[in-house]
Amino acid sequence: MLALLRKPRTAAWSPPLAVDHAPALLILAITLFLLAWFTGPLCPDVSGQFWNAHAMRRGARLYVDIVEINPPLWFWMAMPVDRLAELLGVRTQPVTIMVIAATVLGAVYAVGRLLPDASSRARAAFLAYVAAILLIMPARQLEQREHLVLIGAVPYLVLAAARRQQRDVRPMLALLIGVGAGLGFALKPYFLAVPASVELWLIVALRRAWRPGRPEIAALCMTGAAYAAAVLIFTPQYLSSAIPLLLTAYNGFGATFMQTIGLLPLIWLCILLGIIEQWRASRWPPAPLTTALLIGAGGFALAWALQHKGWLYQGLPASGCGALALAAILFETGPSASRLVRLFAPALLVWPLSFAIVDTETTITPNNDIAPALAELQAGDAFGLVSTAGATTWPSTVDRDLRLSSRYGQYWMLRALDQRPNDPAIRALAQRAVEETALDYRCLPPKVIIFVRLDRSPSNTEITTDPYRFFAHDPSFAAVLGRYRLWRIGPAYDAYRQALPLDPIDASLCRRPG
């Protein structure tokens, strides 16, 4: 790649993808590979996204009939994709991959419209790397919120660089980029650190030349306002139920500071050192494109730290923007790259792409797959599942058209109880979850109840790895479980099949299962 880059010529515009169609062909090749690779479900969180979206399309109310803490936009985005897959008679995975690929193609096109003029080979190399960062790096986390925000943020950051250089940009292009970025930033409140940092940079750099009425700013504000209005109108329970739940329990567990000092910060540090070395060697002032991408990387790194979970996928946007910043400084300085950068830059550019082959703890294996316990169920059948992690809930059940008897897709609050057993608010929340599950099972009796038991040993006291004893200790749930018989024991689960009918219950007490 380094051999292809040279110092750009000064010009306001260059035709997008006009000389070399390599980026588009690369996107096509990656898409075909992903379609062949993903013969099963996508990652657990995304499987859960589509499970909830499908239930919502059947009438279930988010935050009322479905206990969830994530903002609603992500689920709303999945509903038309779920509907399209249903119309085509296929699973949601291939449709999702094609929609993502089309979105990435649009993002690369927008970046191509905004790059300063350079040789066709240099442009093609940089745009191909953008495509690789947006499609290859997050391959194991396709459609995750971090993946979606990265797709929207990259054109926005390149647009910010053009604004810093005070180049002319077509208003419609800026407007569309603003809408795409606004939807991405709205997926999590932590992501707002990026546009805030970018605007602060432009204010300081441009001073009196800074203009707040730009099309992308208007699009960001209008998108945010429309989303806020939609939340208040369609899902007010997000504010009254989900956020208190988030503050009470979800923030009650996470990675310690020492646990977060691992692969991601090391990658970020190495990339940053490479950029600093190139600045030093070329005596090149911080170019706008590199600076904008570095600011984006810093904002996303802050978002990763604020979530304090230490999960790899939450660092994807920071890693992607950091890698693109390194590619950008090579694009902008070209022949003046130092010997040290020439030696290490290829490894630093490829390193983030290796995320696509990194196996994660959420991978479904024969040891944690609950699919055998669901094999006898037919479309429309109800089942119960007690698990503290979505990895064992969603991938094995999505696209089967089953109905989950409980409003709880997973009992993550039990993980918080393990970490804070003396917290009365968390204990009350966990107890309420058990009681509401017993009520839901009486309203929609599951044909099978599955307990994920990662550690059945009598000495184990962790609810996270064996929630069975915590549930069975509750009288209301024990009464329900008494109508079931142990049917199948798997490597990491116990399955109970209904043996006796449950007592009838007043329908007014029941939720809409969807």
Coordinates of C-alpha atoms in Angstrom, one line a residue:
M1 CA 0.0 0.0 0.0
L2 CA 2.9 2.4 0.9
A3 CA 4.2 2.2 -2.7
L4 CA 0.9 3.4 -4.1
L5 CA 0.7 6.6 -2.0
R6 CA 2.1 9.9 -2.9
K7 CA 1.6 13.5 -1.9
P8 CA -1.8 14.8 -3.1
R9 CA -2.2 17.6 -5.5
T10 CA -4.3 20.6 -4.4
A11 CA -7.8 20.5 -5.8
A12 CA -11.3 20.9 -4.5
W13 CA -12.8 17.8 -6.0
S14 CA -12.1 14.5 -7.8
P15 CA -14.5 12.1 -9.4
P16 CA -15.5 9.4 -6.9
L17 CA -14.3 5.9 -7.9
A18 CA -14.1 7.1 -11.5
V19 CA -10.6 5.7 -12.4
D20 CA -10.4 2.5 -10.3
H21 CA -13.3 0.4 -9.2
A22 CA -11.2 -1.7 -6.9
P23 CA -13.0 -0.6 -3.7
A24 CA -16.4 -1.5 -5.1
L25 CA -15.1 -4.9 -6.3
L26 CA -13.5 -5.5 -2.9
I27 CA -16.9 -4.8 -1.2
L28 CA -18.5 -7.3 -3.6
A29 CA -15.9 -9.9 -2.9
I30 CA -16.2 -9.5 0.9
T31 CA -20.0 -9.6 0.7
L32 CA -20.0 -12.9 -1.3
F33 CA -17.5 -14.3 1.3
L34 CA -19.7 -13.3 4.2
L35 CA -22.8 -14.8 2.6
A36 CA -21.0 -18.1 2.3
W37 CA -19.4 -17.8 5.8
F38 CA -22.5 -17.0 7.8
T39 CA -24.6 -20.1 7.2
G40 CA -25.8 -19.8 10.8
P41 CA -26.9 -16.8 13.0
L42 CA -25.0 -13.6 13.4
C43 CA -23.5 -12.7 16.8
P44 CA -25.7 -13.1 19.9
D45 CA -26.5 -9.4 20.4
V46 CA -27.6 -9.1 16.8
S47 CA -29.6 -12.3 17.0
G48 CA -31.4 -10.8 20.0
Q49 CA -32.0 -7.6 18.1
F50 CA -33.8 -9.5 15.4
W51 CA -35.7 -11.7 17.9
N52 CA -37.1 -8.6 19.6
A53 CA -37.8 -6.9 16.3
H54 CA -39.8 -10.0 15.2
A55 CA -41.7 -10.0 18.4
M56 CA -42.5 -6.3 18.1
R57 CA -43.8 -6.9 14.6
R58 CA -46.2 -9.4 16.1
G59 CA -47.5 -7.0 18.7
A60 CA -45.1 -7.1 21.6
R61 CA -44.4 -3.8 23.3
L62 CA -40.8 -2.9 23.8
Y63 CA -40.0 -2.2 27.5
V64 CA -43.5 -3.5 28.5
D65 CA -43.8 -7.0 27.1
I66 CA -40.0 -7.2 26.4
V67 CA -37.6 -6.3 29.2
E68 CA -34.8 -4.4 27.5
I69 CA -32.3 -1.7 28.4
N70 CA -31.0 -0.7 25.0
P71 CA -32.5 2.3 23.3
P72 CA -35.2 1.5 20.8
L73 CA -33.6 2.8 17.6
W74 CA -31.5 -0.4 17.0
F75 CA -34.7 -2.6 17.2
W76 CA -36.6 -0.2 14.9
M77 CA -33.8 -0.5 12.4
A78 CA -34.1 -4.3 12.4
M79 CA -37.9 -4.4 11.8
P80 CA -37.9 -3.6 8.0
V81 CA -35.0 -6.0 7.5
D82 CA -36.9 -8.7 9.4
R83 CA -40.0 -8.0 7.3
L84 CA -38.0 -8.1 4.0
A85 CA -36.5 -11.5 5.0
E86 CA -40.0 -12.8 5.7
L87 CA -41.3 -11.6 2.3
L88 CA -38.3 -13.3 0.6
G89 CA -38.7 -16.5 2.6
V90 CA -35.1 -16.5 3.8
R91 CA -33.3 -16.1 7.1
T92 CA -32.4 -12.6 8.3
Q93 CA -28.7 -13.2 8.0
P94 CA -28.2 -12.9 4.2
V95 CA -30.6 -9.9 4.0
T96 CA -28.7 -8.2 6.8
I97 CA -25.3 -8.8 5.1
M98 CA -26.6 -7.3 1.8
V99 CA -28.1 -4.3 3.5
I100 CA -24.8 -3.7 5.4
A101 CA -22.8 -4.1 2.2
A102 CA -24.9 -1.5 0.4
T103 CA -24.5 0.9 3.3
V104 CA -20.7 0.4 3.3
L105 CA -20.7 1.0 -0.5
G106 CA -22.5 4.3 0.1
A107 CA -20.1 5.3 2.9
V108 CA -17.1 4.6 0.6
Y109 CA -18.7 6.5 -2.2
A110 CA -19.2 9.5 0.1
V111 CA -15.5 9.3 1.3
G112 CA -14.4 9.2 -2.3
R113 CA -16.3 12.4 -3.1
L114 CA -14.6 14.2 -0.2
L115 CA -11.0 13.2 -0.5
P116 CA -8.5 15.7 -1.9
D117 CA -7.1 15.0 -5.3
A118 CA -4.4 12.4 -5.5
S119 CA -3.2 9.7 -7.9
S120 CA -5.8 7.2 -8.9
R121 CA -3.8 4.4 -7.3
A122 CA -3.4 6.2 -4.0
R123 CA -7.2 7.0 -3.9
A124 CA -8.0 3.4 -4.7
A125 CA -5.7 2.1 -2.1
F126 CA -7.1 4.3 0.6
L127 CA -10.7 3.7 -0.3
A128 CA -10.1 -0.1 -0.4
Y129 CA -8.7 0.1 3.1
V130 CA -11.8 2.1 4.2
A131 CA -13.9 -0.7 2.8
A132 CA -11.8 -3.3 4.6
I133 CA -12.1 -1.5 7.9
L134 CA -15.9 -1.2 7.5
L135 CA -16.5 -4.8 6.4
I136 CA -13.6 -7.1 7.3
M137 CA -12.7 -5.8 10.7
P138 CA -16.2 -6.1 12.2
A139 CA -17.1 -9.4 10.4
R140 CA -17.8 -11.2 13.7
Q141 CA -19.9 -8.3 14.9
L142 CA -21.8 -7.4 11.8
E143 CA -24.8 -5.1 12.6
Q144 CA -23.6 -4.4 16.1
R145 CA -24.3 -0.8 17.2
E146 CA -20.5 -0.1 17.1
H147 CA -20.3 -1.4 13.6
L148 CA -23.2 0.8 12.4
V149 CA -21.9 3.9 14.1
L150 CA -18.5 3.3 12.5
I151 CA -20.1 3.2 9.0
G152 CA -21.8 6.5 9.6
A153 CA -18.9 8.2 11.4
V154 CA -16.2 7.7 8.8
P155 CA -17.8 9.9 6.1
Y156 CA -18.7 12.4 8.8
L157 CA -15.1 12.6 9.9
V158 CA -13.8 13.0 6.4
L159 CA -16.4 15.7 5.8
A160 CA -15.1 17.5 9.0
A161 CA -11.6 17.4 7.5
A162 CA -13.0 19.1 4.3
R163 CA -14.7 21.7 6.5
R164 CA -11.4 22.3 8.2
Q165 CA -9.8 23.0 4.8
Q166 CA -12.8 25.2 3.9
R167 CA -13.4 23.3 0.7
D168 CA -16.7 23.4 -1.1
V169 CA -19.0 20.5 -0.4
R170 CA -22.3 19.9 -2.1
P171 CA -25.1 20.5 0.4
M172 CA -27.1 17.4 -0.4
L173 CA -24.0 15.2 0.2
A174 CA -23.3 16.9 3.5
L175 CA -27.0 16.5 4.5
L176 CA -27.0 12.7 3.7
I177 CA -23.8 12.2 5.6
G178 CA -25.3 14.1 8.6
V179 CA -28.4 11.9 8.6
G180 CA -26.3 8.7 8.4
A181 CA -24.0 9.9 11.2
G182 CA -26.9 11.1 13.3
L183 CA -28.5 7.7 13.2
G184 CA -25.3 6.1 14.2
F185 CA -24.5 8.4 17.1
A186 CA -28.1 8.0 18.4
L187 CA -27.6 4.3 18.9
K188 CA -25.8 4.9 22.2
P189 CA -25.5 8.2 24.2
Y190 CA -21.8 7.5 24.7
F191 CA -21.2 8.0 21.0
L192 CA -22.1 11.7 21.2
A193 CA -18.6 12.3 22.5
V194 CA -17.5 12.1 18.8
P195 CA -19.5 14.9 17.2
A196 CA -19.0 17.1 20.3
S197 CA -15.2 16.7 20.0
V198 CA -15.2 17.3 16.2
E199 CA -17.2 20.5 16.5
L200 CA -15.0 21.7 19.4
W201 CA -11.9 21.1 17.1
L202 CA -13.5 23.0 14.2
I203 CA -14.5 25.9 16.5
V204 CA -10.9 26.2 17.8
A205 CA -9.3 25.8 14.3
L206 CA -11.7 28.0 12.2
R207 CA -12.6 30.6 14.9
R208 CA -14.7 33.2 13.1
A209 CA -14.9 31.1 10.0
W210 CA -16.8 28.3 11.8
R211 CA -20.4 28.1 10.7
P212 CA -23.0 26.3 12.9
G213 CA -25.7 26.3 10.2
R214 CA -24.0 23.7 8.0
P215 CA -26.2 21.0 6.3
E216 CA -24.6 18.1 8.3
I217 CA -25.2 20.0 11.6
A218 CA -28.8 20.6 10.7
A219 CA -29.2 16.9 9.8
L220 CA -27.6 15.8 13.0
C221 CA -29.9 18.0 15.1
M222 CA -33.0 17.1 13.1
T223 CA -32.3 13.4 13.3
G224 CA -31.7 13.6 17.1
A225 CA -34.9 15.7 17.6
A226 CA -37.0 13.3 15.5
Y227 CA -35.6 10.3 17.4
A228 CA -36.2 11.9 20.8
A229 CA -39.8 12.7 19.8
A230 CA -40.3 9.1 18.6
V231 CA -39.1 7.8 21.9
L232 CA -41.5 10.0 23.8
I233 CA -44.4 9.1 21.6
F234 CA -43.9 5.4 21.0
T235 CA -41.7 4.1 23.8
P236 CA -42.0 6.4 26.8
Q237 CA -41.3 3.3 29.0
Y238 CA -37.7 3.6 27.9
L239 CA -37.4 6.6 30.2
S240 CA -39.6 5.3 33.0
S241 CA -38.5 1.6 33.0
A242 CA -35.4 0.9 31.0
I243 CA -33.1 3.7 32.2
P244 CA -33.8 3.0 36.0
L245 CA -33.1 -0.7 35.3
L246 CA -29.9 0.3 33.5
L247 CA -28.8 2.5 36.4
T248 CA -29.7 -0.1 39.1
A249 CA -28.3 -3.3 37.7
Y250 CA -26.6 -3.1 34.4
N251 CA -24.0 -0.7 35.6
G252 CA -23.5 -2.8 38.7
F253 CA -21.2 -5.2 36.9
G254 CA -18.3 -4.7 34.5
A255 CA -14.6 -5.0 34.0
T256 CA -12.1 -3.6 36.5
F257 CA -9.5 -1.1 35.3
M258 CA -6.8 -3.8 35.2
Q259 CA -9.1 -6.1 33.1
T260 CA -9.4 -3.3 30.5
I261 CA -5.7 -3.0 30.0
G262 CA -5.4 -5.5 27.3
L263 CA -5.4 -5.9 23.5
L264 CA -7.3 -2.8 22.5
P265 CA -5.3 -0.1 24.3
L266 CA -2.1 -1.8 23.1
I267 CA -3.3 -1.6 19.5
W268 CA -4.4 2.1 19.9
L269 CA -1.0 3.0 21.5
C270 CA 1.0 1.3 18.7
I271 CA -1.1 3.1 16.0
L272 CA -0.7 6.4 17.8
L273 CA 3.1 6.0 18.0
G274 CA 3.2 5.2 14.3
I275 CA 1.3 8.4 13.5
I276 CA 3.5 10.5 15.8
E277 CA 6.7 9.1 14.2
Q278 CA 5.4 9.9 10.7
W279 CA 4.6 13.5 11.8
R280 CA 8.1 13.8 13.3
A281 CA 9.9 12.3 10.2
S282 CA 8.0 14.3 7.6
R283 CA 7.8 17.6 9.6
W284 CA 4.3 17.6 8.2
P285 CA 1.8 19.6 10.3
P286 CA -1.2 17.6 11.5
A287 CA -3.2 17.3 8.3
P288 CA -7.0 17.7 8.6
L289 CA -7.9 14.2 7.5
T290 CA -5.6 12.5 9.9
T291 CA -6.6 14.9 12.7
A292 CA -10.3 14.4 12.2
L293 CA -10.0 10.6 12.2
L294 CA -7.8 10.8 15.4
I295 CA -10.4 12.9 17.1
G296 CA -13.0 10.3 16.1
A297 CA -10.8 7.6 17.5
G298 CA -10.4 9.5 20.8
G299 CA -14.1 10.1 21.1
F300 CA -14.9 6.4 20.6
A301 CA -12.1 5.3 23.0
L302 CA -13.8 7.5 25.6
A303 CA -17.2 5.8 24.8
W304 CA -15.5 2.4 25.3
A305 CA -14.0 3.5 28.6
L306 CA -17.3 4.9 29.9
Q307 CA -19.1 1.7 29.3
H308 CA -16.5 -0.1 31.5
K309 CA -17.2 -3.6 30.2
G310 CA -13.9 -4.2 28.4
W311 CA -15.6 -6.0 25.6
L312 CA -13.7 -6.2 22.3
Y313 CA -16.6 -5.2 20.0
Q314 CA -17.1 -2.0 21.9
G315 CA -13.7 -0.9 20.9
L316 CA -14.3 -1.5 17.1
P317 CA -15.0 2.2 16.3
A318 CA -11.9 3.5 18.0
S319 CA -9.8 0.8 16.4
G320 CA -11.2 1.5 13.0
C321 CA -10.8 5.3 13.2
G322 CA -7.3 4.9 14.5
A323 CA -6.2 2.6 11.7
L324 CA -7.8 4.9 9.1
A325 CA -5.9 7.8 10.7
L326 CA -2.6 6.0 10.1
A327 CA -3.6 5.2 6.6
A328 CA -4.6 8.8 6.1
I329 CA -1.3 10.2 7.1
L330 CA 0.4 7.9 4.7
F331 CA -2.1 9.0 2.0
E332 CA -1.4 12.7 2.8
T333 CA 2.4 12.5 3.1
G334 CA 3.2 9.6 0.8
P335 CA 6.9 9.5 -0.2
S336 CA 8.1 11.2 3.0
A337 CA 7.2 8.2 5.1
S338 CA 10.0 7.4 7.5
R339 CA 11.9 4.1 7.4
L340 CA 10.5 3.1 10.7
V341 CA 6.9 3.7 9.6
R342 CA 7.5 1.9 6.3
L343 CA 8.7 -1.1 8.4
F344 CA 5.9 -1.3 10.8
A345 CA 2.9 0.4 9.1
P346 CA 1.8 -2.7 7.1
A347 CA 1.6 -4.7 10.4
L348 CA -0.3 -1.9 12.1
L349 CA -2.7 -1.5 9.3
V350 CA -3.4 -5.3 9.2
W351 CA -3.6 -5.7 12.9
P352 CA -7.2 -4.3 13.3
L353 CA -8.4 -6.5 10.4
S354 CA -7.4 -9.6 12.5
F355 CA -10.4 -8.9 14.7
A356 CA -12.3 -10.8 12.0
I357 CA -10.6 -14.1 12.9
V358 CA -10.5 -13.6 16.7
D359 CA -12.7 -16.2 18.4
T360 CA -14.8 -14.7 21.2
E361 CA -16.5 -16.1 24.2
T362 CA -19.8 -15.7 22.5
T363 CA -19.2 -18.3 19.9
I364 CA -21.7 -21.1 19.9
T365 CA -20.1 -24.5 20.3
P366 CA -21.5 -28.0 21.0
N367 CA -20.9 -27.5 24.7
N368 CA -23.1 -24.4 25.0
D369 CA -25.6 -24.9 22.1
I370 CA -29.2 -25.4 23.4
A371 CA -30.5 -26.2 19.9
P372 CA -31.0 -29.9 20.7
A373 CA -33.5 -29.0 23.4
L374 CA -35.5 -27.1 20.9
A375 CA -35.5 -29.7 18.1
E376 CA -39.0 -31.0 18.8
L377 CA -40.6 -27.5 18.9
Q378 CA -42.7 -26.3 15.9
A379 CA -43.2 -22.7 14.7
G380 CA -45.4 -20.8 17.1
D381 CA -44.6 -23.1 20.1
A382 CA -43.6 -21.4 23.4
F383 CA -40.5 -22.2 25.3
G384 CA -38.8 -20.9 28.5
L385 CA -35.1 -20.1 28.8
V386 CA -33.2 -19.1 32.0
S387 CA -29.8 -17.9 31.1
T388 CA -27.6 -15.0 32.3
A389 CA -26.0 -14.4 28.9
G390 CA -27.4 -13.7 25.4
A391 CA -24.8 -16.0 23.9
T392 CA -26.9 -19.1 24.9
T393 CA -30.3 -17.4 24.3
W394 CA -30.5 -15.7 20.9
P395 CA -28.3 -17.5 18.3
S396 CA -30.0 -20.9 18.8
T397 CA -33.5 -19.5 18.7
V398 CA -33.6 -16.7 16.2
D399 CA -35.4 -17.3 12.9
R400 CA -37.3 -20.4 14.3
D401 CA -40.5 -18.4 14.7
L402 CA -40.9 -19.6 18.3
R403 CA -42.4 -17.6 21.2
L404 CA -40.5 -16.9 24.3
S405 CA -42.8 -17.3 27.3
S406 CA -41.1 -14.8 29.5
R407 CA -40.6 -11.1 29.1
Y408 CA -36.9 -11.6 30.0
G409 CA -34.7 -12.8 27.1
Q410 CA -31.8 -13.1 29.5
Y411 CA -31.2 -12.5 33.2
W412 CA -28.1 -10.4 33.2
M413 CA -29.2 -8.7 36.5
L414 CA -28.1 -12.0 38.2
R415 CA -24.5 -11.2 37.2
A416 CA -24.8 -7.9 39.1
L417 CA -26.2 -9.8 42.1
D418 CA -23.1 -12.0 42.1
Q419 CA -20.8 -9.0 42.2
R420 CA -23.0 -7.0 44.7
P421 CA -24.8 -9.6 46.8
N422 CA -25.6 -7.1 49.6
D423 CA -27.2 -4.5 47.4
P424 CA -30.9 -4.5 48.3
A425 CA -32.0 -2.8 45.1
I426 CA -30.3 -5.4 42.9
R427 CA -31.6 -8.3 45.0
A428 CA -35.1 -6.9 44.8
L429 CA -34.8 -6.6 41.0
A430 CA -33.5 -10.2 40.7
Q431 CA -36.4 -11.5 42.9
R432 CA -38.9 -9.5 40.8
A433 CA -37.5 -11.1 37.6
V434 CA -38.1 -14.6 39.1
E435 CA -41.7 -13.7 40.1
E436 CA -42.5 -12.1 36.8
T437 CA -41.1 -15.1 35.0
A438 CA -43.4 -17.4 37.0
L439 CA -46.4 -15.2 36.1
D440 CA -45.4 -15.2 32.4
Y441 CA -45.1 -19.0 32.4
R442 CA -48.6 -19.3 33.7
C443 CA -49.9 -16.9 31.1
L444 CA -48.1 -18.7 28.2
P445 CA -47.1 -22.1 29.4
P446 CA -43.8 -23.2 27.7
K447 CA -43.6 -26.6 26.3
V448 CA -39.9 -26.8 27.4
I449 CA -38.0 -24.8 30.1
I450 CA -34.3 -24.7 29.6
F451 CA -31.8 -23.8 32.4
V452 CA -28.3 -22.9 31.3
R453 CA -26.0 -24.4 33.9
L454 CA -22.4 -23.8 33.2
D455 CA -21.3 -25.1 36.6
R456 CA -23.6 -27.7 38.4
S457 CA -21.1 -28.5 41.2
P458 CA -22.6 -28.4 44.7
S459 CA -19.8 -26.1 45.8
N460 CA -20.7 -23.5 43.2
T461 CA -22.4 -20.4 44.7
E462 CA -22.4 -18.2 41.6
I463 CA -25.9 -17.5 40.3
T464 CA -24.3 -16.4 37.0
T465 CA -23.1 -19.9 36.1
D466 CA -26.0 -21.8 37.6
P467 CA -29.3 -19.8 38.0
Y468 CA -31.3 -22.9 38.6
R469 CA -31.1 -22.9 42.4
F470 CA -31.9 -19.2 42.7
F471 CA -35.1 -19.7 40.6
A472 CA -36.1 -23.0 42.2
H473 CA -35.9 -21.4 45.7
D474 CA -38.8 -19.0 44.9
P475 CA -42.2 -20.5 45.9
S476 CA -44.1 -19.1 42.9
F477 CA -41.6 -20.4 40.4
A478 CA -41.2 -23.7 42.2
A479 CA -45.0 -24.2 41.9
V480 CA -44.7 -23.8 38.1
L481 CA -41.6 -26.0 37.8
G482 CA -43.4 -28.7 39.7
R483 CA -45.6 -29.3 36.6
Y484 CA -42.5 -30.1 34.5
R485 CA -40.2 -33.1 34.5
L486 CA -36.5 -33.3 33.7
W487 CA -36.3 -34.4 30.1
R488 CA -32.8 -33.8 28.8
I489 CA -29.4 -33.0 30.3
G490 CA -27.0 -31.3 28.0
P491 CA -23.3 -30.4 28.4
A492 CA -24.3 -27.0 29.9
Y493 CA -28.1 -27.1 30.3
D494 CA -31.0 -28.9 31.8
A495 CA -34.3 -29.1 29.9
Y496 CA -37.7 -29.7 31.5
R497 CA -40.7 -30.8 29.5
Q498 CA -44.3 -30.0 30.6
A499 CA -46.0 -33.0 32.3
L500 CA -49.1 -31.4 33.9
P501 CA -51.2 -28.4 32.9
L502 CA -50.7 -25.1 34.8
D503 CA -53.4 -23.4 36.9
P504 CA -55.5 -20.9 34.9
I505 CA -54.8 -17.2 35.4
D506 CA -56.7 -14.0 34.8
A507 CA -55.7 -12.8 31.3
S508 CA -55.7 -9.2 32.4
L509 CA -52.5 -10.0 34.3
C510 CA -50.6 -11.2 31.3
R511 CA -48.3 -9.5 28.8
R512 CA -48.4 -9.6 25.0
P513 CA -45.9 -12.3 24.1
G514 CA -45.5 -11.3 20.5

